[in-house]
Tab-separated table of C-alpha atoms in Angstrom:
chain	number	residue	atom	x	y	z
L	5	UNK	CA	74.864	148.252	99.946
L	6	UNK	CA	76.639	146.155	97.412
L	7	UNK	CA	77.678	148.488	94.110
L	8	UNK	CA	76.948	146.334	90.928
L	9	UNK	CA	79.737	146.181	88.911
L	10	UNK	CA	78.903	144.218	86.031
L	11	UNK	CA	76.409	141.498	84.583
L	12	UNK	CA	77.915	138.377	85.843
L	13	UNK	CA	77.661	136.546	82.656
L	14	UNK	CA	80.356	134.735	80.620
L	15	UNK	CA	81.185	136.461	77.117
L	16	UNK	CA	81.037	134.385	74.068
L	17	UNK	CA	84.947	134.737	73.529
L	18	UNK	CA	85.228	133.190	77.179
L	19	UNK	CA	87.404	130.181	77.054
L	20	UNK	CA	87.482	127.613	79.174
L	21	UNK	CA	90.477	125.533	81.284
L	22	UNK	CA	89.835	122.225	79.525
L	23	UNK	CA	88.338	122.282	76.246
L	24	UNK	CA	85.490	119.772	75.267
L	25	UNK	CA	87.747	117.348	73.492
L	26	UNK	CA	90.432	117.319	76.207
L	27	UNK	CA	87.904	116.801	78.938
L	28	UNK	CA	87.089	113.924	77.363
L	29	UNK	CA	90.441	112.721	76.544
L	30	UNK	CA	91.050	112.948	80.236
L	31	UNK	CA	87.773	111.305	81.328
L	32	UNK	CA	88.239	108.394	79.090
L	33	UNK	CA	91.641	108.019	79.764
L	34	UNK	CA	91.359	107.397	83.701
L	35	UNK	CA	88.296	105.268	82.990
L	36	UNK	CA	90.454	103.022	80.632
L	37	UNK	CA	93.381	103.005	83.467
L	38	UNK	CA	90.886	101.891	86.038
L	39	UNK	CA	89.837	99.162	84.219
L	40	UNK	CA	93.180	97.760	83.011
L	41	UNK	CA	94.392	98.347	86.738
L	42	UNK	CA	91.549	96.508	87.828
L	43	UNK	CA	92.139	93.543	85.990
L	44	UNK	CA	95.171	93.228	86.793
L	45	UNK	CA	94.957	93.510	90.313
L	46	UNK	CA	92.084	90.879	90.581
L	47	UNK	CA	93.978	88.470	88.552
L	48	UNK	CA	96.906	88.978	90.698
L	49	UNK	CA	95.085	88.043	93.844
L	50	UNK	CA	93.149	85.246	92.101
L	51	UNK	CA	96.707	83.879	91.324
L	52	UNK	CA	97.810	83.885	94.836
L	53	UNK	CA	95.077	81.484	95.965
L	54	UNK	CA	95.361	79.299	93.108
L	55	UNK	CA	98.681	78.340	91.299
L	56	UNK	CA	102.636	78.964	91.774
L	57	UNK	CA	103.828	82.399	92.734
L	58	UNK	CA	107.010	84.224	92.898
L	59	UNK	CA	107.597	87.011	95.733
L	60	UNK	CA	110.530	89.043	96.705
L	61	UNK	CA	110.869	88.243	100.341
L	62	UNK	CA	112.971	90.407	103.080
L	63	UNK	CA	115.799	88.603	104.489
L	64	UNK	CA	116.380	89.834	108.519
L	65	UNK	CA	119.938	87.957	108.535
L	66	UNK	CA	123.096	89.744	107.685
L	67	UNK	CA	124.847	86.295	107.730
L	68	UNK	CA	123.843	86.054	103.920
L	69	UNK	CA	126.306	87.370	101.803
L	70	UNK	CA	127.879	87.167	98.360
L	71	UNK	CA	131.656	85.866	97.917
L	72	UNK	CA	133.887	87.000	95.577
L	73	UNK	CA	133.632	90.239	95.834
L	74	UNK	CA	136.533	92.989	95.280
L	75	UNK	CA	138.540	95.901	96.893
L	76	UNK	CA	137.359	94.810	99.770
L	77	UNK	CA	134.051	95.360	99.511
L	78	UNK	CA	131.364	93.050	102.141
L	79	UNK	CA	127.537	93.058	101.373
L	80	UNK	CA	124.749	90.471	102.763
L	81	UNK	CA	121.818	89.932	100.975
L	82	UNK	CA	118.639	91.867	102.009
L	83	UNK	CA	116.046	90.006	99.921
L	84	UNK	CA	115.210	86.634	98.056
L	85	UNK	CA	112.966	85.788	95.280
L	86	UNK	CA	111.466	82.383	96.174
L	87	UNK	CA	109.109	80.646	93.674
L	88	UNK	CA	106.447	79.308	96.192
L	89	UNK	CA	104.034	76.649	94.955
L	90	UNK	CA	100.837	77.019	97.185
L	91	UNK	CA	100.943	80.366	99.342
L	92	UNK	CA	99.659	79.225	102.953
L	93	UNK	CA	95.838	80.677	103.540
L	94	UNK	CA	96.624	83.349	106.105
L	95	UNK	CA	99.728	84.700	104.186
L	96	UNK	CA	97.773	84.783	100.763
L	97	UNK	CA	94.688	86.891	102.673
L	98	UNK	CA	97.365	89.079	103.603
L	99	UNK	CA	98.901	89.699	100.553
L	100	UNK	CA	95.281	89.859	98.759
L	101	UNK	CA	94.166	92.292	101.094
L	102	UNK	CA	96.950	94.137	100.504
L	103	UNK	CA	96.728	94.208	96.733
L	104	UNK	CA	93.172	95.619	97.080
L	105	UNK	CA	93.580	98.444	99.195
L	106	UNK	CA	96.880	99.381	96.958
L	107	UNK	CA	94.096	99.258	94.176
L	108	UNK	CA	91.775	101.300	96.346
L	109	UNK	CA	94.556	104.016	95.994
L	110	UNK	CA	95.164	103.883	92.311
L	111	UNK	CA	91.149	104.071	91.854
L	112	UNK	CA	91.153	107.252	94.130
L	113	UNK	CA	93.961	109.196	92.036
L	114	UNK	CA	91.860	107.941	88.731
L	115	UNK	CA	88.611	108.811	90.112
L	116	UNK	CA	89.936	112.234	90.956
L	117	UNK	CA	91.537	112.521	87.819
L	118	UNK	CA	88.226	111.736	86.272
L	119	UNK	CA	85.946	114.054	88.046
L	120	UNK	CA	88.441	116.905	87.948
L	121	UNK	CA	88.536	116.888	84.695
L	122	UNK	CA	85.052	117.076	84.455
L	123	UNK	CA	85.365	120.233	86.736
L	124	UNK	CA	88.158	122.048	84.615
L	125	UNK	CA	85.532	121.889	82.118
L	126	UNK	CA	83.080	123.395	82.949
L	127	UNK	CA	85.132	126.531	84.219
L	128	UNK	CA	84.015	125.999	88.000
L	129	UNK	CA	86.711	124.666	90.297
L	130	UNK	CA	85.883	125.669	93.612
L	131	UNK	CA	82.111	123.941	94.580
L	132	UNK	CA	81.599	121.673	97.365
L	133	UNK	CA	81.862	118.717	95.265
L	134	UNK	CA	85.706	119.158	94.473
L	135	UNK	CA	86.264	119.907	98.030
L	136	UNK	CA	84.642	116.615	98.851
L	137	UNK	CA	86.183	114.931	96.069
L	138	UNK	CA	89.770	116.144	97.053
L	139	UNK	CA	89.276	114.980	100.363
L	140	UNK	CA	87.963	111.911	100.234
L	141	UNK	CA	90.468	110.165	97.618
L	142	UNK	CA	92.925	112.224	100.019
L	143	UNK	CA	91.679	110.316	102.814
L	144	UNK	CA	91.514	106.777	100.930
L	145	UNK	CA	94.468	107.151	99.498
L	146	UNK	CA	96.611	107.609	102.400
L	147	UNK	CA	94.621	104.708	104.858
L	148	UNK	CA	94.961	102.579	101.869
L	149	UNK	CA	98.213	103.352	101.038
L	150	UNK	CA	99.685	103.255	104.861
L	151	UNK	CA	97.356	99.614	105.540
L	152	UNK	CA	98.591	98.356	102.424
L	153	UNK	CA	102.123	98.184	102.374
L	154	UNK	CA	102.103	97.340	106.695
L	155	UNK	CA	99.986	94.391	105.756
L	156	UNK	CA	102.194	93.596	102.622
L	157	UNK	CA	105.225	93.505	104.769
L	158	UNK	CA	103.758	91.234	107.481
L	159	UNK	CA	102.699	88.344	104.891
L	160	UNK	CA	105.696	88.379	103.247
L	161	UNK	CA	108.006	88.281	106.903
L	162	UNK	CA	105.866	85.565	107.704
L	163	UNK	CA	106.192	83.672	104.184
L	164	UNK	CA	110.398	84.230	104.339
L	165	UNK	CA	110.158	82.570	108.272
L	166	UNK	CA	107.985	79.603	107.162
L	167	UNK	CA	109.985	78.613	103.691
L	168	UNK	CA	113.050	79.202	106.038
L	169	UNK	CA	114.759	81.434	103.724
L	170	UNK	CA	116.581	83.748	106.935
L	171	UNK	CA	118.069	80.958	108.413
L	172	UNK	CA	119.724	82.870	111.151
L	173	UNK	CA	122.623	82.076	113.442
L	174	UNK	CA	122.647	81.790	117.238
L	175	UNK	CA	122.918	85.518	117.514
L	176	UNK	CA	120.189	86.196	115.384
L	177	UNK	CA	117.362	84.513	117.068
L	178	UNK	CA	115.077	86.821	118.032
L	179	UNK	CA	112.653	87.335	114.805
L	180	UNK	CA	113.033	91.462	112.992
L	181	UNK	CA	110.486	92.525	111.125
L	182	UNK	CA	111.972	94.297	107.956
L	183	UNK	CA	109.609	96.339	105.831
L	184	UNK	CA	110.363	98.510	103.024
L	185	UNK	CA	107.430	101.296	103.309
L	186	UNK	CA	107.049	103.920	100.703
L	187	UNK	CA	105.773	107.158	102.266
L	188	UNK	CA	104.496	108.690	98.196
L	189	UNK	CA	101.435	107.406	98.994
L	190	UNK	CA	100.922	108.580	102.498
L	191	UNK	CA	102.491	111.821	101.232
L	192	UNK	CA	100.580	112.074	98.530
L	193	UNK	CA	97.289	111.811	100.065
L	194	UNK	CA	97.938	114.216	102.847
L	195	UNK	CA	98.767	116.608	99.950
L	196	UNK	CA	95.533	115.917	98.277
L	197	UNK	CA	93.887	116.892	102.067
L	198	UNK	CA	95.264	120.128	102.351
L	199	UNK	CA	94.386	121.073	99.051
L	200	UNK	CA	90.435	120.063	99.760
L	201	UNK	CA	90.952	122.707	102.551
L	202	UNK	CA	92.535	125.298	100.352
L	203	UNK	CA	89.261	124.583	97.849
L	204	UNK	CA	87.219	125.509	100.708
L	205	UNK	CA	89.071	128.326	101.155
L	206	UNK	CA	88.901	129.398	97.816
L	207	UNK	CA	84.892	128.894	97.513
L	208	UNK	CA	84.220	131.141	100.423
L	209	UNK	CA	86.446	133.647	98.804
L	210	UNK	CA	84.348	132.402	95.694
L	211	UNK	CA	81.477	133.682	97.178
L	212	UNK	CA	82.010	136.765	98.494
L	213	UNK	CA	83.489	137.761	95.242
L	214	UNK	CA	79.820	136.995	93.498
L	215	UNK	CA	78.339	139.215	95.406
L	216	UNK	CA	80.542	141.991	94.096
L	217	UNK	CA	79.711	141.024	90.243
């Protein structure tokens, strides 16, 4: 038999995480960001299909390298910035595809930004809809992340090799694939999984505790 130990309900002096005006602070500012991220993202993919565009491209030769330098120092050059006039098809699908599912990431931290704050609101953190929300941009956010940047890499490898901008030597002939990958992402989005479990967690424990109220 469970012993009653008290009404259950919320005093008047109760106050919550997030007041009203911060809530919607927060809810307006993550709204705003997706747009302006939005925009930007579509007009840089528009712009690969249809004018001039400059890239940083990875250099795979070491034969590259600056003169001139001092106390002995040696360095080769590791990556060009090439002005390309018409991006080849294939390469700009790449790189568009690319720029989209980066997007898809920034929309899942602003979308769980938006709806958390929503949550710290109204008091109530552990439900099943911020368990689902934590794991789903959790889950976006690291395929999109991880897809992103490996497809990235490929169109620009491909764009260096066709512009000719490794030129390598005899020695060099067999083609490297050089990527710069940033893990924050991947990281980040496990993070944001574990923490949908620990919400879980906490609305069992949630739960039982009601029962005690």
């Amino acid at each position: 038999m469970k012993q009653i130990l008290g009404t259950g309900r919320r005093g008047s002096d109760d106050k919550k995480v997030v007041s009203r005006a911060e809530a919607v602070l927060i809810v307006l500012a993550s709204a705003a960001a997706a747009v302006v991220t939005t925009v930007l993202a579509v007009s840089e993919i528009v712009r690969l299909f249809a004018g001039p565009v400059t890239l940083t491209l990875p250099l795979a030769t070491t034969h590259q390298t600056p003169t001139g330098l001092r106390l002995g120092a040696q360095a080769h050059f590791t990556s060009v910035e090439a002005v390309i006039p018409a991006v080849p098809s294939y390469e700009a699908a790449l790189l568009a595809w690319a720029g989209a599912l980066n997007q898809m990431g920034i929309l899942a931290v602003l979308a769980l930004i938006f709806l958390l704050g929503l949550r710290l609101h109204s008091g109530n953190l552990f439900t099943a809809g911020s368990v689902w929300i934590l794991g789903s941009c959790g889950f976006v956010l690291t395929l999109a992340g991880t897809i992103g940047q490996l497809l990235d890499s490929a169109a620009r490898n491909r764009l260096a090799e066709l512009i000719g901008a490794n030129q390598r030597t005899a020695d060099e002939a067999v083609p490297i694939f050089t990527a710069h990958f940033d893990t924050g992402p991947t990281m980040a989005g496990i993070v944001l999984i574990l923490l949908a479990a620990v919400f879980q967690i906490g609305r069992r424990l949630q739960k039982d505790t009601e029962g005690l109220i």
